[in-house]
CSV table of C-alpha atoms in Angstrom, one decimal:
chain,number,residue,atom,x,y,z
A,252,MET,CA,-37.5,30.1,9.4
A,253,SER,CA,-33.7,30.6,8.8
A,254,GLN,CA,-31.2,30.9,11.6
A,255,GLN,CA,-29.1,34.1,11.1
A,256,THR,CA,-25.3,34.0,11.3
A,257,ASP,CA,-22.5,36.2,10.1
A,258,ILE,CA,-20.4,33.4,8.5
A,259,LEU,CA,-21.1,29.8,7.6
A,260,VAL,CA,-17.9,27.7,7.1
A,261,SER,CA,-18.5,24.6,4.9
A,262,GLY,CA,-15.8,22.1,5.8
A,263,GLY,CA,-14.5,20.9,9.2
A,264,GLY,CA,-11.0,19.9,8.1
A,265,VAL,CA,-7.9,21.6,9.6
A,266,ALA,CA,-8.4,24.8,7.5
A,267,GLY,CA,-12.1,25.0,8.2
A,268,LEU,CA,-11.7,24.5,11.9
A,269,ILE,CA,-9.0,27.2,12.1
A,270,ALA,CA,-11.2,29.5,10.0
A,271,THR,CA,-14.1,29.0,12.4
A,272,ALA,CA,-12.0,29.7,15.4
A,273,ALA,CA,-10.5,32.8,13.8
A,274,PHE,CA,-13.8,34.4,12.8
A,275,ALA,CA,-15.4,33.6,16.1
A,276,SER,CA,-12.5,35.0,18.0
A,277,ALA,CA,-12.8,38.1,15.9
A,278,GLY,CA,-16.4,38.6,17.0
A,279,PHE,CA,-18.3,37.1,14.1
A,280,THR,CA,-21.1,34.6,14.7
A,281,THR,CA,-19.8,31.5,12.9
A,282,ILE,CA,-21.3,28.1,12.1
A,283,CYS,CA,-19.1,25.3,10.8
A,284,VAL,CA,-20.5,22.2,9.2
A,285,ASP,CA,-18.9,19.0,8.0
A,286,PRO,CA,-20.5,15.7,7.0
A,287,THR,CA,-17.7,13.7,8.7
A,288,PRO,CA,-17.1,14.1,12.4
A,289,PRO,CA,-13.4,14.8,13.0
A,290,VAL,CA,-11.2,11.9,14.1
A,291,THR,CA,-9.2,13.2,17.1
A,292,SER,CA,-7.2,10.1,18.1
A,293,GLU,CA,-4.3,8.6,16.3
A,294,GLY,CA,-5.4,5.0,16.7
A,295,ALA,CA,-9.0,5.5,15.6
A,296,ALA,CA,-10.3,4.4,12.2
A,297,GLY,CA,-10.1,7.2,9.7
A,298,ALA,CA,-7.4,9.1,11.5
A,299,ASP,CA,-5.5,11.5,9.3
A,300,MET,CA,-1.9,10.1,9.2
A,301,ARG,CA,-0.5,13.3,7.6
A,302,SER,CA,1.2,16.0,9.5
A,303,THR,CA,1.2,19.8,9.0
A,304,ALA,CA,4.1,22.1,9.2
A,305,PHE,CA,3.0,25.6,10.0
A,306,LEU,CA,5.5,28.1,8.7
A,307,GLN,CA,6.3,31.4,10.5
A,308,PRO,CA,3.5,33.6,9.0
A,309,SER,CA,0.9,31.0,9.8
A,310,ARG,CA,1.6,31.3,13.5
A,311,ILE,CA,0.1,34.8,13.4
A,312,VAL,CA,-3.2,33.3,12.2
A,313,LEU,CA,-3.1,30.6,14.9
A,314,GLU,CA,-2.5,33.2,17.6
A,315,ARG,CA,-5.5,35.3,16.3
A,316,ALA,CA,-7.6,32.2,16.5
A,317,GLY,CA,-6.6,31.5,20.1
A,318,LEU,CA,-5.0,28.2,19.0
A,319,TRP,CA,-1.3,28.7,19.3
A,320,GLU,CA,-1.3,28.4,23.1
A,321,ARG,CA,-3.0,25.1,22.9
A,322,LEU,CA,-0.8,23.7,20.2
A,323,ALA,CA,2.6,25.0,21.3
A,324,PRO,CA,3.3,22.1,23.8
A,325,PHE,CA,3.0,19.6,21.0
A,326,ALA,CA,5.2,21.4,18.4
A,327,ALA,CA,8.3,20.0,16.8
A,328,PRO,CA,10.3,23.0,15.6
A,329,LEU,CA,11.8,23.0,12.1
A,330,LYS,CA,15.1,24.7,12.2
A,331,VAL,CA,16.7,23.4,9.0
A,332,MET,CA,15.3,22.4,5.6
A,333,ARG,CA,17.7,19.9,4.1
A,334,ILE,CA,17.6,18.8,0.4
A,335,ILE,CA,19.4,15.6,-0.5
A,336,ASP,CA,19.9,14.4,-4.1
A,337,ALA,CA,20.1,10.6,-4.3
A,338,GLY,CA,19.7,10.3,-8.0
A,339,GLY,CA,22.9,8.4,-8.8
A,340,ALA,CA,23.2,4.7,-9.7
A,341,GLU,CA,22.5,3.6,-6.1
A,342,PRO,CA,20.0,5.2,-3.6
A,343,VAL,CA,22.7,7.0,-1.6
A,344,ALA,CA,23.1,10.7,-0.9
A,345,ARG,CA,25.4,12.3,-3.4
A,346,LEU,CA,24.6,15.9,-2.7
A,347,SER,CA,23.2,17.5,0.6
A,348,ARG,CA,22.4,21.1,1.1
A,349,ASP,CA,21.0,22.8,4.3
A,350,PHE,CA,18.7,25.8,4.4
A,351,ASN,CA,19.1,27.2,7.9
A,352,ALA,CA,16.4,29.3,9.5
A,353,GLY,CA,19.2,31.1,11.5
A,354,GLU,CA,20.1,32.9,8.3
A,355,LEU,CA,16.8,34.8,8.4
A,356,SER,CA,15.9,35.2,12.1
A,357,ASP,CA,16.1,33.5,15.5
A,358,ALA,CA,12.8,31.7,14.9
A,359,PRO,CA,12.6,28.3,13.3
A,360,PHE,CA,11.1,27.9,9.8
A,361,GLY,CA,8.0,26.5,11.4
A,362,TRP,CA,6.5,23.9,13.6
A,363,ASN,CA,5.2,20.4,12.8
A,364,PHE,CA,2.1,18.7,14.2
A,365,PRO,CA,0.2,15.4,13.5
A,366,ASN,CA,-3.2,16.3,11.8
A,367,TRP,CA,-5.2,14.2,14.1
A,368,LEU,CA,-3.8,16.2,17.1
A,369,LEU,CA,-4.6,19.4,15.3
A,370,ARG,CA,-8.2,18.4,15.0
A,371,ARG,CA,-8.4,17.4,18.7
A,372,GLU,CA,-7.1,20.8,19.9
A,373,MET,CA,-9.2,22.8,17.4
A,374,VAL,CA,-12.4,21.1,18.3
A,375,ALA,CA,-11.6,21.8,22.0
A,376,ARG,CA,-11.0,25.5,21.2
A,377,LEU,CA,-14.3,25.8,19.4
A,378,ALA,CA,-16.1,24.4,22.4
A,379,ASP,CA,-14.7,27.4,24.4
A,380,LEU,CA,-15.9,30.0,21.9
A,381,PRO,CA,-19.5,31.3,22.5
A,382,LEU,CA,-19.7,32.7,18.9
A,383,ALA,CA,-18.7,29.4,17.3
A,384,ASP,CA,-21.2,26.7,16.5
A,385,PHE,CA,-19.6,23.5,15.2
A,386,ARG,CA,-22.0,20.9,13.7
A,387,PRO,CA,-20.1,17.7,12.8
A,388,GLY,CA,-22.1,15.1,10.8
A,389,VAL,CA,-24.0,17.9,8.9
A,390,ALA,CA,-23.3,19.0,5.3
A,391,VAL,CA,-24.4,21.9,3.1
A,392,SER,CA,-27.0,20.4,0.7
A,393,GLY,CA,-28.3,23.6,-0.9
A,394,LEU,CA,-27.0,27.1,-1.5
A,395,VAL,CA,-28.8,30.1,-3.1
A,396,THR,CA,-27.0,33.5,-3.0
A,397,ARG,CA,-28.4,37.0,-3.3
A,398,LEU,CA,-27.0,40.5,-2.9
A,399,THR,CA,-28.5,40.5,0.6
A,400,GLY,CA,-27.0,37.2,1.8
A,401,ALA,CA,-26.8,33.5,1.2
A,402,GLU,CA,-29.6,31.0,2.0
A,403,VAL,CA,-28.0,27.7,3.0
A,404,THR,CA,-29.8,24.4,3.4
A,405,LEU,CA,-28.2,21.8,5.6
A,406,SER,CA,-28.5,18.0,5.4
A,407,ASP,CA,-30.4,17.9,8.7
A,408,GLY,CA,-33.1,20.1,7.2
A,409,SER,CA,-32.2,23.3,8.9
A,410,ARG,CA,-31.8,26.6,7.0
A,411,ILE,CA,-29.2,29.2,7.6
A,412,HIS,CA,-29.1,32.8,6.4
A,413,ALA,CA,-25.4,33.9,6.2
A,414,ARG,CA,-23.8,37.1,5.3
A,415,LEU,CA,-20.8,35.2,4.0
A,416,VAL,CA,-20.2,31.6,3.1
A,417,VAL,CA,-16.6,30.3,3.4
A,418,ALA,CA,-16.0,27.2,1.3
A,419,ALA,CA,-13.4,25.1,3.0
A,420,ASP,CA,-14.9,21.8,1.8
A,421,GLY,CA,-12.0,20.4,-0.1
A,422,ARG,CA,-11.0,19.7,-3.7
A,423,ASP,CA,-14.4,18.4,-4.6
A,424,SER,CA,-16.1,21.4,-3.0
A,425,PHE,CA,-19.9,21.4,-3.1
A,426,VAL,CA,-20.1,25.1,-2.5
A,427,ARG,CA,-17.7,25.9,-5.3
A,428,ARG,CA,-19.8,23.8,-7.7
A,429,ALA,CA,-23.0,25.4,-6.4
A,430,VAL,CA,-21.8,28.9,-7.2
A,431,GLY,CA,-20.5,27.8,-10.7
A,432,ILE,CA,-16.8,28.3,-10.3
A,433,PRO,CA,-14.7,26.0,-12.6
A,434,VAL,CA,-11.4,24.5,-11.8
A,435,ARG,CA,-8.3,23.5,-13.7
A,436,THR,CA,-6.8,20.2,-12.7
A,437,THR,CA,-3.4,18.6,-13.5
A,438,ARG,CA,-2.9,15.0,-12.7
A,439,TYR,CA,0.6,13.6,-12.2
A,440,GLY,CA,0.0,9.8,-12.0
A,441,GLN,CA,1.5,10.0,-8.6
A,442,LYS,CA,0.4,9.0,-5.1
A,443,ALA,CA,1.8,9.9,-1.7
A,444,LEU,CA,2.2,7.5,1.2
A,445,ALA,CA,1.8,9.3,4.6
A,446,PHE,CA,2.8,7.7,7.9
A,447,ALA,CA,5.0,8.1,11.0
A,448,VAL,CA,8.2,6.3,11.8
A,449,THR,CA,10.6,5.9,14.6
A,450,HIS,CA,14.4,5.9,14.1
A,451,PRO,CA,17.5,5.5,16.2
A,452,ILE,CA,19.3,8.7,15.0
A,453,PRO,CA,17.7,12.0,16.2
A,454,HIS,CA,16.3,14.3,13.5
A,455,ASP,CA,17.7,17.3,15.3
A,456,ASN,CA,14.7,19.4,14.1
A,457,VAL,CA,15.8,19.0,10.5
A,458,SER,CA,13.2,18.5,7.8
A,459,THR,CA,14.6,16.6,4.9
A,460,GLU,CA,13.5,16.1,1.3
A,461,ILE,CA,15.3,13.2,-0.5
A,462,HIS,CA,15.1,13.3,-4.3
A,463,ARG,CA,15.7,10.3,-6.5
A,464,SER,CA,12.8,9.6,-8.9
A,465,GLY,CA,9.0,9.4,-8.7
A,466,GLY,CA,8.8,12.2,-6.2
A,467,PRO,CA,10.5,13.3,-2.9
A,468,PHE,CA,10.8,11.2,0.2
A,469,THR,CA,10.3,13.7,3.0
A,470,PHE,CA,11.1,13.4,6.8
A,471,VAL,CA,9.3,16.0,8.9
A,472,PRO,CA,10.3,16.1,12.7
A,473,LEU,CA,7.8,15.0,15.3
A,474,PRO,CA,8.1,14.9,19.1
A,475,ASP,CA,9.7,11.6,20.4
A,476,ARG,CA,7.5,8.6,20.8
A,477,GLU,CA,8.1,7.1,24.3
A,478,GLY,CA,11.6,8.4,24.2
A,479,VAL,CA,12.4,7.3,20.7
A,480,PRO,CA,13.0,9.9,17.9
A,481,SER,CA,10.1,10.1,15.5
A,482,SER,CA,9.3,11.7,12.2
A,483,ALA,CA,6.3,12.1,9.8
A,484,VAL,CA,7.0,10.8,6.3
A,485,VAL,CA,5.5,11.7,3.0
A,486,TRP,CA,6.7,9.3,0.3
A,487,MET,CA,5.7,10.3,-3.2
A,488,GLU,CA,5.9,7.7,-6.1
A,489,ARG,CA,4.2,7.0,-9.4
A,490,GLY,CA,0.8,5.5,-8.7
A,491,ALA,CA,1.4,1.8,-9.4
A,492,GLU,CA,4.6,1.8,-7.3
A,493,ALA,CA,2.9,3.7,-4.4
A,494,GLU,CA,0.1,1.1,-4.4
A,495,ARG,CA,2.7,-1.7,-4.4
A,496,LEU,CA,4.5,-0.2,-1.5
A,497,ALA,CA,1.3,0.4,0.5
A,498,ALA,CA,0.5,-3.3,0.2
A,499,LEU,CA,3.8,-4.7,1.3
A,500,PRO,CA,4.1,-6.6,4.6
A,501,VAL,CA,5.5,-4.3,7.3
A,502,PRO,CA,9.0,-5.9,7.4
A,503,GLU,CA,9.4,-5.5,3.7
A,504,PHE,CA,8.0,-2.0,3.7
A,505,GLU,CA,10.4,-1.0,6.5
A,506,ALA,CA,13.3,-2.3,4.5
A,507,ALA,CA,12.1,-0.4,1.4
A,508,MET,CA,11.7,2.9,3.1
A,509,THR,CA,15.0,2.6,4.9
A,510,GLU,CA,16.7,2.1,1.6
A,511,ARG,CA,14.8,5.0,-0.1
A,512,SER,CA,15.7,7.3,2.9
A,513,THR,CA,19.4,6.6,2.1
A,514,GLY,CA,19.7,5.3,5.7
A,515,LEU,CA,19.9,8.9,6.9
A,516,LEU,CA,18.3,8.3,10.3
A,517,GLY,CA,19.1,4.6,10.6
A,518,PRO,CA,16.7,1.7,10.3
A,519,LEU,CA,13.1,3.0,10.1
A,520,ARG,CA,10.3,1.4,12.0
A,521,LEU,CA,6.7,2.0,11.0
A,522,ALA,CA,4.8,3.6,13.9
A,523,THR,CA,1.3,4.2,12.3
A,524,ARG,CA,-0.8,2.8,9.5
A,525,ARG,CA,-0.1,3.9,6.0
A,526,ALA,CA,-2.4,6.3,4.2
A,527,LEU,CA,-2.4,6.8,0.4
A,528,TRP,CA,-3.3,10.1,-1.4
A,529,PRO,CA,-3.5,11.0,-5.1
A,530,MET,CA,-1.3,13.9,-6.2
A,531,ILE,CA,-2.8,16.7,-8.3
A,532,THR,CA,-2.5,20.4,-8.8
A,533,GLN,CA,-5.8,22.2,-9.0
A,534,ILE,CA,-6.8,25.9,-9.0
A,535,ALA,CA,-10.3,27.5,-9.1
A,536,GLY,CA,-11.0,30.0,-11.8
A,537,ARG,CA,-12.0,32.5,-9.1
A,538,PHE,CA,-11.6,32.6,-5.4
A,539,SER,CA,-14.9,34.4,-4.8
A,540,ALA,CA,-18.5,34.6,-6.0
A,541,GLU,CA,-21.6,36.3,-4.7
A,542,ARG,CA,-21.6,36.1,-0.9
A,543,THR,CA,-18.9,33.3,-1.2
A,544,ALA,CA,-15.2,33.0,-0.6
A,545,LEU,CA,-13.1,29.9,-1.4
A,546,ILE,CA,-10.2,29.0,0.8
A,547,ALA,CA,-7.8,26.1,1.2
A,548,GLU,CA,-8.4,23.0,-1.1
A,549,ALA,CA,-11.7,24.4,-2.3
A,550,ALA,CA,-9.6,27.1,-4.0
A,551,HIS,CA,-6.2,25.3,-4.7
A,552,VAL,CA,-4.5,22.0,-4.3
A,553,ILE,CA,-0.8,21.4,-4.7
A,554,PRO,CA,1.6,18.5,-4.0
A,555,PRO,CA,3.1,18.4,-0.5
A,556,ILE,CA,6.5,20.0,-1.4
A,557,GLY,CA,8.1,22.7,0.8
A,558,ALA,CA,5.2,22.7,3.3
A,559,GLN,CA,3.2,25.1,1.0
A,560,GLY,CA,-0.3,23.6,1.0
A,561,LEU,CA,-1.9,24.4,4.3
A,562,ASN,CA,0.3,27.5,4.7
A,563,MET,CA,-1.2,28.9,1.5
A,564,SER,CA,-4.6,28.1,3.0
A,565,LEU,CA,-3.8,30.1,6.1
A,566,ALA,CA,-2.6,32.9,3.9
A,567,ASP,CA,-6.1,32.8,2.3
A,568,LEU,CA,-7.7,33.0,5.7
A,569,ARG,CA,-5.5,35.8,6.9
A,570,CYS,CA,-6.3,37.9,3.9
A,571,LEU,CA,-10.0,37.2,4.2
A,572,LEU,CA,-10.0,37.8,8.0
A,573,ASP,CA,-8.2,41.2,7.6
A,574,LEU,CA,-10.8,42.3,5.1
A,575,CYS,CA,-13.7,41.2,7.3
A,576,GLU,CA,-12.3,42.9,10.4
A,577,LYS,CA,-11.5,46.1,8.5
A,578,ASP,CA,-15.1,46.5,7.3
A,579,PRO,CA,-17.5,44.3,9.2
A,580,VAL,CA,-20.5,46.4,8.2
A,581,HIS,CA,-20.0,45.3,4.5
A,582,LEU,CA,-19.2,41.7,5.3
A,583,GLY,CA,-19.6,39.5,2.3
A,584,GLU,CA,-20.4,42.3,-0.1
A,585,PRO,CA,-19.0,42.4,-3.7
A,586,ALA,CA,-16.2,44.9,-3.1
A,587,MET,CA,-14.8,42.9,-0.2
A,588,LEU,CA,-14.9,39.6,-2.1
A,589,ASP,CA,-13.4,41.1,-5.2
A,590,ALA,CA,-10.5,42.5,-3.2
A,591,TYR,CA,-10.0,39.0,-1.7
A,592,HIS,CA,-9.8,37.4,-5.1
A,593,ARG,CA,-7.5,40.1,-6.5
A,594,ARG,CA,-5.1,39.7,-3.6
A,595,ARG,CA,-4.9,35.9,-3.4
A,596,TRP,CA,-5.4,34.4,-6.9
A,597,PRO,CA,-2.3,35.8,-8.5
A,598,GLU,CA,0.0,34.8,-5.6
A,599,VAL,CA,-1.5,31.3,-5.4
A,600,LYS,CA,-1.2,30.9,-9.2
A,601,ALA,CA,2.5,31.8,-9.0
A,602,ARG,CA,3.1,29.3,-6.2
A,603,GLU,CA,1.2,26.6,-8.1
A,604,ILE,CA,3.5,27.1,-11.1
A,605,GLY,CA,6.6,26.9,-8.9
A,606,ILE,CA,5.5,23.7,-7.1
A,607,ASP,CA,4.4,22.1,-10.3
A,608,LEU,CA,8.0,22.6,-11.7
A,609,LEU,CA,9.6,21.3,-8.5
A,610,ASN,CA,7.4,18.2,-8.5
A,611,ARG,CA,8.1,17.4,-12.2
A,612,ALA,CA,11.8,17.8,-11.4
A,613,SER,CA,11.6,15.4,-8.5
A,614,MET,CA,9.9,12.8,-10.7
A,615,VAL,CA,12.5,12.5,-13.4
A,616,GLY,CA,14.0,9.1,-13.8
A,617,ALA,CA,16.6,9.5,-16.6
A,618,PRO,CA,20.1,9.7,-15.2
A,619,PRO,CA,21.1,12.8,-17.2
A,620,LEU,CA,18.1,14.7,-15.9
A,621,ARG,CA,18.8,13.7,-12.4
A,622,ASP,CA,22.4,14.9,-12.8
A,623,LEU,CA,21.0,18.2,-14.1
A,624,ARG,CA,18.7,18.5,-11.1
A,625,ALA,CA,21.6,18.0,-8.7
A,626,GLY,CA,23.8,20.5,-10.5
A,627,VAL,CA,21.1,23.2,-10.4
A,628,LEU,CA,20.6,22.6,-6.6
A,629,GLY,CA,24.3,23.0,-6.0
A,630,VAL,CA,24.5,26.2,-8.0
A,631,LEU,CA,21.5,27.9,-6.4
A,632,TYR,CA,22.6,26.9,-2.8
A,633,GLY,CA,26.1,28.3,-3.5
A,634,MET,CA,24.8,31.8,-4.1
A,635,ALA,CA,23.9,33.2,-0.6
A,636,PRO,CA,21.6,36.0,-1.8
A,637,VAL,CA,19.7,33.5,-3.9
A,638,ARG,CA,19.6,31.0,-1.1
A,639,ARG,CA,18.1,33.5,1.3
A,640,ALA,CA,15.6,34.7,-1.3
A,641,LEU,CA,14.4,31.2,-1.8
A,642,MET,CA,14.0,30.7,2.0
A,643,ARG,CA,12.0,34.0,2.3
A,644,ALA,CA,9.8,33.0,-0.7
A,645,GLY,CA,9.2,29.6,0.8
A,646,LEU,CA,8.0,31.1,4.0
A,647,GLY,CA,5.8,33.6,2.2
A,648,MET,CA,7.9,36.5,3.5
A,649,ARG,CA,8.1,39.7,1.4
C-alpha cells in the first residue's frame, strides 16, 4: 500500500531542504528523502566547507519557506562585489574595480552563510512544519510515472504515490536518469578548494574575486570568528595544481594562499579543513518529464563564479512554487511542467553560456590574454549604464 503525498523531493542538500520547507509552508504535503543524513556541525566529519551567498531575489524564496527569520542572525551582508586582476608578472593587484550595491538600492547584493549552518537551520525548520516529512538516510530506489501520478520506491522498502516528484538529488541525479533526461557536460580540468580563513584586515562586507590564472580566488565575507575577521574562500585552479595545494602542510598552504590573495586582507590563517570539488558545466536536456521537475544541480551545474549556482536553483524553485500555488488542482500535470521547462531552461542556458565564458577567461595563463582580460574589465566598469546592467543581470533582476 502506497503512502499518498502531494510532493516528493529527492535530495536533502541545501536546495532540497529549502524546496521542502517552501512547499510545506505553501500547504502541500511534502516528503523529502536523502541517502546521507545532513551534517549540521562545522567540526563534524563530512561537513560542507563551502558557503552560499543568497542574492536579493533569493531572500523572497527563503521568506516564503519560513527560513529567513531563522537565518538572518547569521548573515554576512555583501555590499560590494570587487574584481581584482592580478595577471601581471607578479601576483599583485594591478586593476581593482568595485560594483557597489548602493547604485541599485539600499539593500546589499546578498547575504553569505556557511553551508553546514544552512543545513542546521533548515532541518530545524522542517521539524516545525506539520506538512513536511524529512527522511534522512533514505533514497529513491525506483520510480515509475503515469499520467495519474508517480509511484516511488524508497530504499527502506516503503512506497510513495506522489502527484509531483521534484529532483534535487544532484549532478548525478537518480531521478533524472530514471525519467530518461540526458545531460550535456563540459569539463574544465579544474578543481576548487573550499575553506574558511581568518585575517587581520576586516573584509568590510566586500566580496572579492581575484583573477590571475587557473581560475578566480574568491573571498566571501563571513561573520567574525571569536572577534577575528573571517571569510569563506573558493580557490579554483587546474586539477593537478589544486590537488598539490590541498596536500600542502598548513603553514605552506597559508603562505601560498596569502600570496595568491595579493595580501589583500593580510596574512591568512586556515580556520577549517580544505574541501576539493571538480569544476564542470552541465545542463539537462529538459527540466521536466512526466510528473517530474528537475531543480538545482539535477538540472544545471556551473562553476562558482558570481554566486550564480544556488541562486539559479532558487529561481527554479520560485518558478515551480508559483506554478503549483497558482493551480494546485492540476499539480504535476503536463501543462504545469511544460510551463516550468519553458520558463526556466532558456534563462539557465543563457547564464550557463555566460559563466562558461567568464570561467575560461579566468583560466588564461598567457600574459597577452591576461592583459586583454584586464582591459575589458576596465572598459566595462567605466561605462556606468553597462556596469549597472551587469549588476542587475548578476542579481537576476529584470
